[in-house]
CSV table of C-alpha atoms and ligand atoms in Angstrom, one decimal:
chain,number,residue,atom,x,y,z
A,1,UNK,CA,26.7,13.1,-7.2
A,2,UNK,CA,23.8,14.4,-9.9
A,3,UNK,CA,23.3,17.8,-9.8
A,4,UNK,CA,19.6,19.2,-9.1
A,5,UNK,CA,18.8,20.8,-12.7
A,6,UNK,CA,15.3,23.6,-13.0
A,7,UNK,CA,12.5,23.0,-14.3
A,8,UNK,CA,13.3,24.1,-17.6
A,9,UNK,CA,16.2,21.6,-18.6
A,10,UNK,CA,16.1,19.5,-21.3
A,11,UNK,CA,16.6,16.8,-18.8
A,12,UNK,CA,13.8,17.7,-16.4
A,13,UNK,CA,11.1,17.4,-19.6
A,14,UNK,CA,12.9,13.9,-20.8
A,15,UNK,CA,11.3,12.8,-17.9
A,16,UNK,CA,7.3,11.8,-19.8
A,17,UNK,CA,5.0,14.2,-17.2
A,18,UNK,CA,2.2,10.9,-16.0
A,19,UNK,CA,3.6,12.9,-12.2
A,20,UNK,CA,2.8,16.2,-11.3
A,21,UNK,CA,6.4,16.7,-9.7
A,22,UNK,CA,6.7,18.2,-6.9
A,23,UNK,CA,10.3,20.5,-7.4
A,24,UNK,CA,12.2,19.2,-4.4
A,25,UNK,CA,15.2,16.6,-4.7
A,26,UNK,CA,16.5,14.3,-1.8
A,27,UNK,CA,20.5,13.3,-1.4
A,28,UNK,CA,19.8,11.1,1.6
A,29,UNK,CA,17.7,9.5,4.2
A,30,UNK,CA,17.7,8.7,8.2
A,31,UNK,CA,14.7,7.6,9.7
A,32,UNK,CA,11.8,9.7,9.4
A,33,UNK,CA,13.7,12.5,8.3
A,34,UNK,CA,14.8,13.7,4.7
A,35,UNK,CA,17.7,15.6,3.9
A,36,UNK,CA,18.0,17.8,0.6
A,37,UNK,CA,21.4,18.7,-1.2
A,38,UNK,CA,21.0,22.1,0.5
A,39,UNK,CA,21.0,21.1,4.1
A,40,UNK,CA,17.6,20.9,5.0
A,41,UNK,CA,15.3,18.2,6.7
A,42,UNK,CA,12.1,17.2,6.0
A,43,UNK,CA,10.1,14.7,8.1
A,44,UNK,CA,8.4,12.1,5.8
A,45,UNK,CA,4.9,11.0,6.8
A,46,UNK,CA,4.4,10.2,3.0
A,47,UNK,CA,7.5,7.5,3.2
A,48,UNK,CA,7.4,6.8,-1.0
A,49,UNK,CA,3.4,6.8,-0.2
A,50,UNK,CA,4.0,3.4,1.9
A,51,UNK,CA,6.9,2.3,0.8
A,52,UNK,CA,9.6,2.9,3.7
A,53,UNK,CA,8.1,0.6,6.8
A,54,UNK,CA,11.2,0.9,8.1
A,55,UNK,CA,11.9,4.6,7.4
A,56,UNK,CA,15.5,5.6,5.8
A,57,UNK,CA,18.7,3.9,5.8
A,58,UNK,CA,17.1,0.9,8.6
A,59,UNK,CA,20.6,-0.4,9.9
A,60,UNK,CA,19.1,-4.1,9.2
A,61,UNK,CA,17.4,-3.1,5.6
A,62,UNK,CA,21.4,-1.9,5.0
A,63,UNK,CA,23.0,-4.7,6.0
A,64,UNK,CA,21.3,-7.3,4.0
A,65,UNK,CA,21.6,-5.4,1.1
A,66,UNK,CA,25.0,-5.2,1.4
A,67,UNK,CA,25.5,-8.1,2.3
A,68,UNK,CA,23.4,-9.8,-0.7
A,69,UNK,CA,24.4,-7.3,-3.5
A,70,UNK,CA,28.3,-8.5,-2.5
A,71,UNK,CA,27.2,-12.2,-3.3
A,72,UNK,CA,24.9,-12.4,-6.2
A,73,UNK,CA,22.0,-9.6,-7.8
A,74,UNK,CA,20.1,-12.3,-9.9
A,75,UNK,CA,19.7,-15.5,-11.5
A,76,UNK,CA,16.3,-16.5,-12.6
A,77,UNK,CA,12.9,-18.2,-11.3
A,78,UNK,CA,14.6,-20.9,-13.6
A,79,UNK,CA,16.7,-22.2,-10.6
A,80,UNK,CA,16.0,-22.2,-6.9
A,81,UNK,CA,16.5,-18.9,-4.7
A,82,UNK,CA,17.2,-19.7,-1.0
A,83,UNK,CA,16.5,-16.4,0.2
A,84,UNK,CA,13.1,-16.4,-1.7
A,85,UNK,CA,11.7,-19.9,-0.5
A,86,UNK,CA,12.5,-18.5,3.4
A,87,UNK,CA,10.2,-15.7,2.8
A,88,UNK,CA,7.8,-17.6,0.9
A,89,UNK,CA,7.6,-20.2,3.8
A,90,UNK,CA,7.8,-16.7,6.5
A,91,UNK,CA,4.8,-15.3,4.4
A,92,UNK,CA,2.9,-17.9,3.8
A,93,UNK,CA,2.5,-18.9,7.7
A,94,UNK,CA,2.3,-15.3,8.9
A,95,UNK,CA,-1.0,-15.6,6.5
A,96,UNK,CA,-2.4,-18.6,7.1
A,97,UNK,CA,-1.8,-19.7,3.7
A,98,UNK,CA,0.3,-21.7,1.7
A,99,UNK,CA,2.4,-20.5,-1.3
A,100,UNK,CA,3.9,-17.0,-2.9
A,101,UNK,CA,4.1,-16.0,-5.9
A,102,UNK,CA,6.5,-12.8,-6.5
A,103,UNK,CA,7.0,-10.0,-8.4
A,104,UNK,CA,7.8,-7.0,-8.5
A,105,UNK,CA,4.4,-4.0,-8.1
A,106,UNK,CA,1.2,-3.7,-6.7
A,107,UNK,CA,-0.6,-3.9,-9.7
A,108,UNK,CA,1.7,-6.7,-10.7
A,109,UNK,CA,0.7,-8.6,-8.4
A,110,UNK,CA,-2.7,-7.9,-7.9
A,111,UNK,CA,-2.9,-9.4,-11.9
A,112,UNK,CA,-1.6,-12.3,-10.8
A,113,UNK,CA,-4.3,-12.7,-8.1
A,114,UNK,CA,-7.1,-12.3,-10.4
A,115,UNK,CA,-5.1,-15.1,-13.1
A,116,UNK,CA,-4.4,-17.1,-10.0
A,117,UNK,CA,-8.5,-16.6,-9.6
A,118,UNK,CA,-9.9,-17.2,-12.5
A,119,UNK,CA,-7.6,-20.7,-13.3
A,120,UNK,CA,-8.6,-21.5,-9.4
A,121,UNK,CA,-12.2,-22.1,-11.0
A,122,UNK,CA,-11.3,-23.3,-14.1
A,123,UNK,CA,-9.6,-25.8,-12.8
A,124,UNK,CA,-12.6,-26.1,-10.7
A,125,UNK,CA,-15.0,-27.2,-13.6
A,126,UNK,CA,-16.6,-24.1,-13.1
A,127,UNK,CA,-15.0,-22.0,-16.3
A,128,UNK,CA,-17.8,-19.3,-16.3
A,129,UNK,CA,-16.6,-17.7,-12.6
A,130,UNK,CA,-14.7,-15.1,-14.4
A,131,UNK,CA,-16.0,-12.2,-12.4
A,132,UNK,CA,-13.9,-9.6,-10.5
A,133,UNK,CA,-15.9,-7.6,-8.0
A,134,UNK,CA,-14.5,-4.5,-6.9
A,135,UNK,CA,-15.3,-1.8,-4.7
A,136,UNK,CA,-16.4,1.7,-6.1
A,137,UNK,CA,-12.7,4.1,-4.5
A,138,UNK,CA,-10.8,1.2,-4.5
A,139,UNK,CA,-7.3,1.6,-5.9
A,140,UNK,CA,-5.8,-1.5,-7.4
A,141,UNK,CA,-3.2,-0.1,-9.9
A,142,UNK,CA,-2.4,1.0,-13.3
A,143,UNK,CA,-2.2,-1.7,-15.6
A,144,UNK,CA,-4.9,-1.8,-17.9
A,145,UNK,CA,-6.6,-5.0,-15.8
A,146,UNK,CA,-6.0,-3.1,-13.0
A,147,UNK,CA,-7.6,0.1,-14.1
A,148,UNK,CA,-10.6,-2.3,-15.1
A,149,UNK,CA,-10.6,-3.0,-11.4
A,150,UNK,CA,-9.5,0.5,-10.1
A,151,UNK,CA,-13.6,2.3,-10.8
A,152,UNK,CA,-12.2,5.7,-11.4
A,153,UNK,CA,-13.6,7.8,-14.9
A,154,UNK,CA,-10.4,9.6,-14.6
A,155,UNK,CA,-7.6,7.0,-14.4
A,156,UNK,CA,-9.5,5.5,-17.7
A,157,UNK,CA,-9.7,8.4,-20.2
A,158,UNK,CA,-8.3,7.7,-23.2
A,159,UNK,CA,-7.0,4.1,-22.4
A,160,UNK,CA,-10.8,2.3,-23.2
A,161,UNK,CA,-11.3,-0.1,-24.0
A,162,UNK,CA,-11.0,-1.9,-20.6
A,163,UNK,CA,-10.8,-5.8,-20.3
A,164,UNK,CA,-14.0,-7.3,-19.0
A,165,UNK,CA,-14.5,-9.2,-16.2
A,166,UNK,CA,-15.5,-6.4,-13.2
A,167,UNK,CA,-17.9,-4.8,-11.7
A,168,UNK,CA,-18.2,-3.0,-8.8
A,169,UNK,CA,-20.1,-2.2,-5.4
A,170,UNK,CA,-19.9,1.1,-3.5
A,171,UNK,CA,-17.3,0.0,-0.6
A,172,UNK,CA,-18.8,-1.2,2.6
A,173,UNK,CA,-22.4,-2.0,1.5
A,174,UNK,CA,-23.0,-5.7,2.4
A,175,UNK,CA,-26.2,-5.9,0.7
A,176,UNK,CA,-25.3,-4.6,-2.1
A,177,UNK,CA,-22.0,-6.4,-2.6
A,178,UNK,CA,-24.4,-10.3,-1.6
A,179,UNK,CA,-26.9,-8.4,-4.6
A,180,UNK,CA,-24.2,-8.3,-6.9
A,181,UNK,CA,-22.4,-12.0,-6.1
A,182,UNK,CA,-23.6,-14.7,-8.0
A,183,UNK,CA,-22.1,-18.1,-10.2
A,184,UNK,CA,-20.3,-15.6,-12.5
A,185,UNK,CA,-17.9,-14.4,-9.3
A,186,UNK,CA,-14.7,-15.7,-9.4
A,187,UNK,CA,-13.6,-13.5,-6.5
A,188,UNK,CA,-14.1,-10.7,-4.8
A,189,UNK,CA,-11.2,-7.9,-4.3
A,190,UNK,CA,-11.0,-5.4,-1.9
A,191,UNK,CA,-8.4,-3.2,0.3
A,192,UNK,CA,-9.0,-3.9,4.2
A,193,UNK,CA,-8.5,0.3,4.4
A,194,UNK,CA,-8.9,2.3,1.2
A,195,UNK,CA,-5.5,3.9,1.2
A,196,UNK,CA,-6.3,6.2,-2.4
A,197,UNK,CA,-9.9,6.5,-2.1
A,198,UNK,CA,-9.4,8.6,1.3
A,199,UNK,CA,-7.8,6.3,3.5
A,200,UNK,CA,-11.2,4.4,4.4
A,201,UNK,CA,-11.6,1.6,6.9
A,202,UNK,CA,-14.3,-1.0,6.5
A,203,UNK,CA,-16.9,-0.2,8.3
A,204,UNK,CA,-17.2,-2.6,11.7
A,205,UNK,CA,-18.5,-5.6,10.5
A,206,UNK,CA,-18.0,-5.1,6.9
A,207,UNK,CA,-14.8,-7.4,6.1
A,208,UNK,CA,-16.2,-10.4,8.5
A,209,UNK,CA,-19.9,-10.0,5.9
A,210,UNK,CA,-17.6,-10.4,3.2
A,211,UNK,CA,-15.8,-13.0,3.9
A,212,UNK,CA,-19.0,-15.1,5.0
A,213,UNK,CA,-20.8,-14.1,1.7
A,214,UNK,CA,-17.6,-14.9,-0.8
A,215,UNK,CA,-17.9,-18.7,1.5
A,216,UNK,CA,-21.5,-19.2,1.0
A,217,UNK,CA,-21.5,-17.9,-2.9
A,218,UNK,CA,-18.4,-20.3,-3.5
A,219,UNK,CA,-16.1,-17.1,-4.7
A,220,UNK,CA,-12.7,-17.0,-3.2
A,221,UNK,CA,-11.3,-13.8,-1.5
A,222,UNK,CA,-8.4,-11.3,-2.6
A,223,UNK,CA,-7.1,-8.9,0.2
A,224,UNK,CA,-5.3,-6.5,-1.5
A,225,UNK,CA,-3.2,-5.3,0.9
A,226,UNK,CA,-0.5,-3.5,-1.3
A,227,UNK,CA,-1.0,-0.4,1.2
A,228,UNK,CA,-2.1,-1.6,4.5
A,229,UNK,CA,0.3,-5.2,4.8
A,230,UNK,CA,4.0,-5.6,6.7
A,231,UNK,CA,2.8,-3.7,9.8
A,232,UNK,CA,1.0,-0.6,8.7
A,233,UNK,CA,-2.3,-1.0,10.7
A,234,UNK,CA,-0.9,-2.2,13.8
A,235,UNK,CA,-1.5,-5.9,12.1
A,236,UNK,CA,1.2,-7.8,10.0
A,237,UNK,CA,-1.7,-7.8,7.6
A,238,UNK,CA,-5.5,-5.7,8.0
A,239,UNK,CA,-7.3,-8.6,7.2
A,240,UNK,CA,-5.8,-10.2,10.7
A,241,UNK,CA,-7.7,-7.1,13.0
A,242,UNK,CA,-11.2,-8.7,11.2
A,243,UNK,CA,-10.5,-12.1,12.5
A,244,UNK,CA,-11.0,-13.4,8.5
A,245,UNK,CA,-9.0,-15.4,6.5
A,246,UNK,CA,-8.2,-14.1,2.8
A,247,UNK,CA,-7.7,-17.1,0.0
A,248,UNK,CA,-5.4,-14.7,-1.6
A,249,UNK,CA,-3.2,-11.7,0.3
A,250,UNK,CA,-1.3,-9.2,-1.9
A,251,UNK,CA,1.4,-7.2,-1.3
A,252,UNK,CA,4.4,-4.6,-2.5
A,253,UNK,CA,4.7,-1.3,-0.9
A,254,UNK,CA,6.0,-1.9,2.4
A,255,UNK,CA,7.5,-5.3,1.7
A,256,UNK,CA,10.6,-4.7,0.6
A,257,UNK,CA,11.4,-1.0,2.6
A,258,UNK,CA,12.3,0.9,-0.9
A,259,UNK,CA,12.9,-2.0,-2.7
A,260,UNK,CA,11.1,-2.9,-5.5
A,261,UNK,CA,9.5,-6.3,-4.2
A,262,UNK,CA,5.4,-7.9,-4.8
A,263,UNK,CA,3.5,-11.3,-3.9
A,264,UNK,CA,0.8,-12.8,-3.9
A,265,UNK,CA,0.4,-15.0,-1.2
A,266,UNK,CA,-2.3,-18.1,-1.6
A,267,UNK,CA,-4.3,-21.1,-0.5
A,268,UNK,CA,-2.3,-24.2,-1.9
A,269,UNK,CA,-5.3,-25.6,-3.8
A,270,UNK,CA,-5.2,-22.1,-5.7
A,271,UNK,CA,-1.6,-22.5,-6.3
A,272,UNK,CA,-2.0,-25.8,-7.3
A,273,UNK,CA,-4.2,-24.7,-10.2
A,274,UNK,CA,-0.8,-22.6,-11.6
A,275,UNK,CA,1.6,-25.1,-12.8
A,276,UNK,CA,4.7,-24.7,-14.9
A,277,UNK,CA,4.2,-22.0,-17.8
A,278,UNK,CA,1.2,-20.4,-16.4
A,279,UNK,CA,2.8,-17.6,-15.0
A,280,UNK,CA,6.1,-15.8,-14.5
A,281,UNK,CA,8.1,-13.0,-13.7
A,282,UNK,CA,11.9,-11.8,-15.1
A,283,UNK,CA,12.8,-10.9,-11.8
A,284,UNK,CA,10.1,-11.8,-9.3
A,285,UNK,CA,11.0,-12.5,-5.6
A,286,UNK,CA,15.1,-12.6,-6.6
A,287,UNK,CA,17.8,-12.7,-4.3
A,288,UNK,CA,18.7,-9.0,-3.8
A,289,UNK,CA,14.9,-7.8,-3.0
A,290,UNK,CA,13.9,-11.4,-0.9
A,291,UNK,CA,17.0,-10.8,0.8
A,292,UNK,CA,16.1,-7.0,1.9
A,293,UNK,CA,12.5,-8.6,2.4
A,294,UNK,CA,13.5,-11.3,5.5
A,295,UNK,CA,15.0,-8.6,7.0
A,296,UNK,CA,12.3,-6.4,6.8
A,297,UNK,CA,10.3,-8.9,8.2
A,298,UNK,CA,12.7,-9.7,10.7
A,299,UNK,CA,11.9,-6.4,12.3
A,300,UNK,CA,8.1,-6.3,11.6
A,301,UNK,CA,8.1,-10.1,13.6
A,302,UNK,CA,10.3,-8.3,16.7
A,303,UNK,CA,8.3,-8.0,19.7
A,304,UNK,CA,7.5,-5.1,20.6
A,305,UNK,CA,7.3,-3.6,16.6
A,306,UNK,CA,3.3,-3.7,16.3
A,307,UNK,CA,2.6,-2.7,19.8
A,308,UNK,CA,4.5,0.3,19.0
A,309,UNK,CA,3.0,0.7,15.4
A,310,UNK,CA,-0.4,0.6,17.7
A,311,UNK,CA,0.5,3.1,20.5
A,312,UNK,CA,1.6,5.0,17.6
A,313,UNK,CA,-1.6,5.1,16.3
A,314,UNK,CA,-3.3,5.3,18.7
A,315,UNK,CA,-1.3,8.7,19.6
A,316,UNK,CA,-1.7,9.9,16.2
A,317,UNK,CA,-5.7,9.3,15.7
A,318,UNK,CA,-6.2,11.2,19.4
A,319,UNK,CA,-4.2,14.0,18.1
A,320,UNK,CA,-6.0,14.1,15.1
A,321,UNK,CA,-9.1,13.7,17.0
A,322,UNK,CA,-8.1,17.1,18.7
A,323,UNK,CA,-7.3,18.6,15.6
A,324,UNK,CA,-10.8,17.8,14.5
A,325,UNK,CA,-12.6,19.0,17.7
A,326,UNK,CA,-10.1,22.7,17.3
A,327,UNK,CA,-10.7,23.2,14.1
A,328,UNK,CA,-14.3,22.4,12.7
A,329,UNK,CA,-15.0,24.7,10.1
A,330,UNK,CA,-11.6,23.3,8.7
A,331,UNK,CA,-11.7,19.5,9.1
A,332,UNK,CA,-14.5,17.4,8.6
A,333,UNK,CA,-13.4,13.9,10.3
A,334,UNK,CA,-10.7,11.8,10.6
A,335,UNK,CA,-9.7,8.5,8.8
A,336,UNK,CA,-8.1,5.5,8.4
A,337,UNK,CA,-6.3,2.8,10.6
A,338,UNK,CA,-3.1,2.2,12.0
A,339,UNK,CA,-0.6,4.3,10.1
A,340,UNK,CA,-2.9,4.7,7.3
A,341,UNK,CA,-4.1,7.8,8.6
A,342,UNK,CA,-6.2,10.7,7.2
A,343,UNK,CA,-8.0,13.9,7.5
A,344,UNK,CA,-11.0,14.4,5.6
A,345,UNK,CA,-10.8,18.2,4.9
A,346,UNK,CA,-13.5,20.7,4.8
A,347,UNK,CA,-14.2,22.5,1.0
A,348,UNK,CA,-12.8,26.1,2.4
A,349,UNK,CA,-9.4,23.9,2.6
A,350,UNK,CA,-8.3,22.2,-0.4
A,351,UNK,CA,-5.4,19.3,0.7
A,352,UNK,CA,-3.2,20.2,-1.7
A,353,UNK,CA,-3.3,24.0,-0.2
A,354,UNK,CA,-2.8,22.3,3.4
A,355,UNK,CA,0.2,19.9,1.6
A,356,UNK,CA,1.8,23.2,0.3
A,357,UNK,CA,1.5,24.7,4.1
A,358,UNK,CA,3.1,21.1,5.8
A,359,UNK,CA,5.8,20.9,2.8
A,360,UNK,CA,6.6,24.8,4.0
A,361,UNK,CA,7.1,23.7,7.1
A,362,UNK,CA,9.2,20.6,6.0
A,363,UNK,CA,6.8,18.1,6.7
A,364,UNK,CA,5.9,15.5,3.9
A,365,UNK,CA,2.3,14.1,3.8
A,366,UNK,CA,0.6,12.6,0.4
A,367,UNK,CA,-3.0,13.8,-1.0
A,368,UNK,CA,-5.5,10.9,-1.5
A,369,UNK,CA,-9.1,11.3,-3.0
A,370,UNK,CA,-12.7,13.1,-1.2
A,371,UNK,CA,-9.9,15.7,0.6
A,372,UNK,CA,-8.2,14.0,2.6
A,373,UNK,CA,-4.8,14.4,3.7
A,374,UNK,CA,-2.7,11.5,3.9
A,375,UNK,CA,-0.3,10.2,6.9
A,376,UNK,CA,1.4,7.6,6.5
A,377,UNK,CA,5.1,7.7,8.7
A,378,UNK,CA,7.7,5.0,8.9
A,379,UNK,CA,6.4,2.3,11.3
A,380,UNK,CA,9.3,3.4,13.5
A,381,UNK,CA,8.5,6.5,13.8
A,382,UNK,CA,8.7,7.7,17.4
A,383,UNK,CA,6.6,9.4,20.1
A,384,UNK,CA,8.4,12.7,19.5
A,385,UNK,CA,8.3,12.8,15.6
A,386,UNK,CA,4.3,12.2,16.1
A,387,UNK,CA,3.7,15.2,18.2
A,388,UNK,CA,6.4,17.2,16.0
A,389,UNK,CA,4.0,16.3,13.2
A,390,UNK,CA,0.8,17.1,14.8
A,391,UNK,CA,2.2,20.3,16.2
A,392,UNK,CA,3.2,21.3,12.4
A,393,UNK,CA,-0.5,20.2,11.4
A,394,UNK,CA,-2.1,22.3,14.2
A,395,UNK,CA,0.2,26.0,12.9
A,396,UNK,CA,-0.7,25.1,9.3
A,397,UNK,CA,-4.5,24.9,10.5
A,398,UNK,CA,-3.9,27.6,12.4
A,399,UNK,CA,-4.1,29.6,9.2
A,400,UNK,CA,-7.3,29.1,8.6
A,401,UNK,CA,-9.3,28.4,5.0
A,402,UNK,CA,-7.7,28.9,1.8
A,403,UNK,CA,-7.8,32.1,0.7
A,404,UNK,CA,-9.2,33.0,-2.7
B,1,PLP,C1,0.2,1.4,-4.1
B,1,PLP,C2,-1.3,0.5,-4.6
B,1,PLP,C3,-1.4,-0.3,-5.8
B,1,PLP,C4,-0.6,-0.7,-6.7
B,1,PLP,O1,0.8,-0.6,-6.3
B,1,PLP,P1,2.2,-0.2,-7.6
B,1,PLP,O2,3.0,-0.9,-7.3
B,1,PLP,O3,1.9,1.2,-7.7
B,1,PLP,O4,1.8,-1.1,-8.9
B,1,PLP,C5,-2.4,-1.5,-5.8
B,1,PLP,N1,-3.3,-1.4,-4.6
B,1,PLP,C6,-3.2,-0.4,-3.6
B,1,PLP,C7,-4.0,-1.0,-2.1
B,1,PLP,C8,-2.1,0.4,-3.4
B,1,PLP,O5,-2.1,1.4,-2.7
């Protein structure tokens, strides 16, 4: 096992400081818990930012990975990959769509979706449709084009010029969206629940209105379900809760349960516009990634998996509402959907402070924008574990506002 060194070590400093790393490392995980080398146990309600959808060390994922590692790791998309074909068929059917492109991450999958939208219109003799209409507060990833899609000045500082062809409207405002649509619009790209932006669920009726506007204006709808997909909201895909049908659905994070894999699911006409040579990914959908993702999908599709997620979500949201009532000076409100839940905090309690208090009590959560504490537990979390989270959250809130 590799020893953990102190933060002054040359090895620590050798990692580029793009993340403000917490001085904590884990050596093992089991279910909803992570273990340090010293044997301390943490309740993981961060799941590597919505990645470990089935928690840690899930037997079905382990079995799929072990079986595949012994057989074959990587071939190439130059050849057929049966595991990939199987996963593609399952994802397409589940999303009400027809074709899937595989890659390795969320940003990469969103980029591919943007290329597909533009190429589709180009093939439809509408080459002027190039603009991607996004929402304020969105997060679509860190590549250059996805920074252009992500309307956050701090993320873009010093990285200009931004690629063109992206516009923004306030999230949740249908009139603003309709006003911005035009013959230049290739696609509307939205997260059904904004994750990094502060666990903000679309207001009731909004997604339905967006889908209707997209149809009316002849533009495509891209659902960025990188964070919300694969059961996180209590539905396999969050768009299903609104009863809409996007033209493209983007997945990553939870899809491999910890194994890196991303995907874009598309309508057949969109996929057909992408001929051989139009796009690619060396690693995308390789045998290891797709073996694991197939195993994950089998678990999520089992009855009553999603029903359990909805039950745990209701329990969590009820508990958060009670905390919000009990600590009105500290908590401004509860947010999110399913097991992408948030607690919006008052100015007197910065989210970093609450997150530090929780970590001191061995609970891991993730901050989000707008002073929101984000909770992303494994979808397999138990009733007792949700109670444990709520109880420790209550203890941390009882410590009051941040002292200066
Ligand atoms: C995390 C995230 C991304 C980016 O995914 P990466 O794998 O980090 O590139 C894109 N969209 C949403 C909604 C996300 O939550």
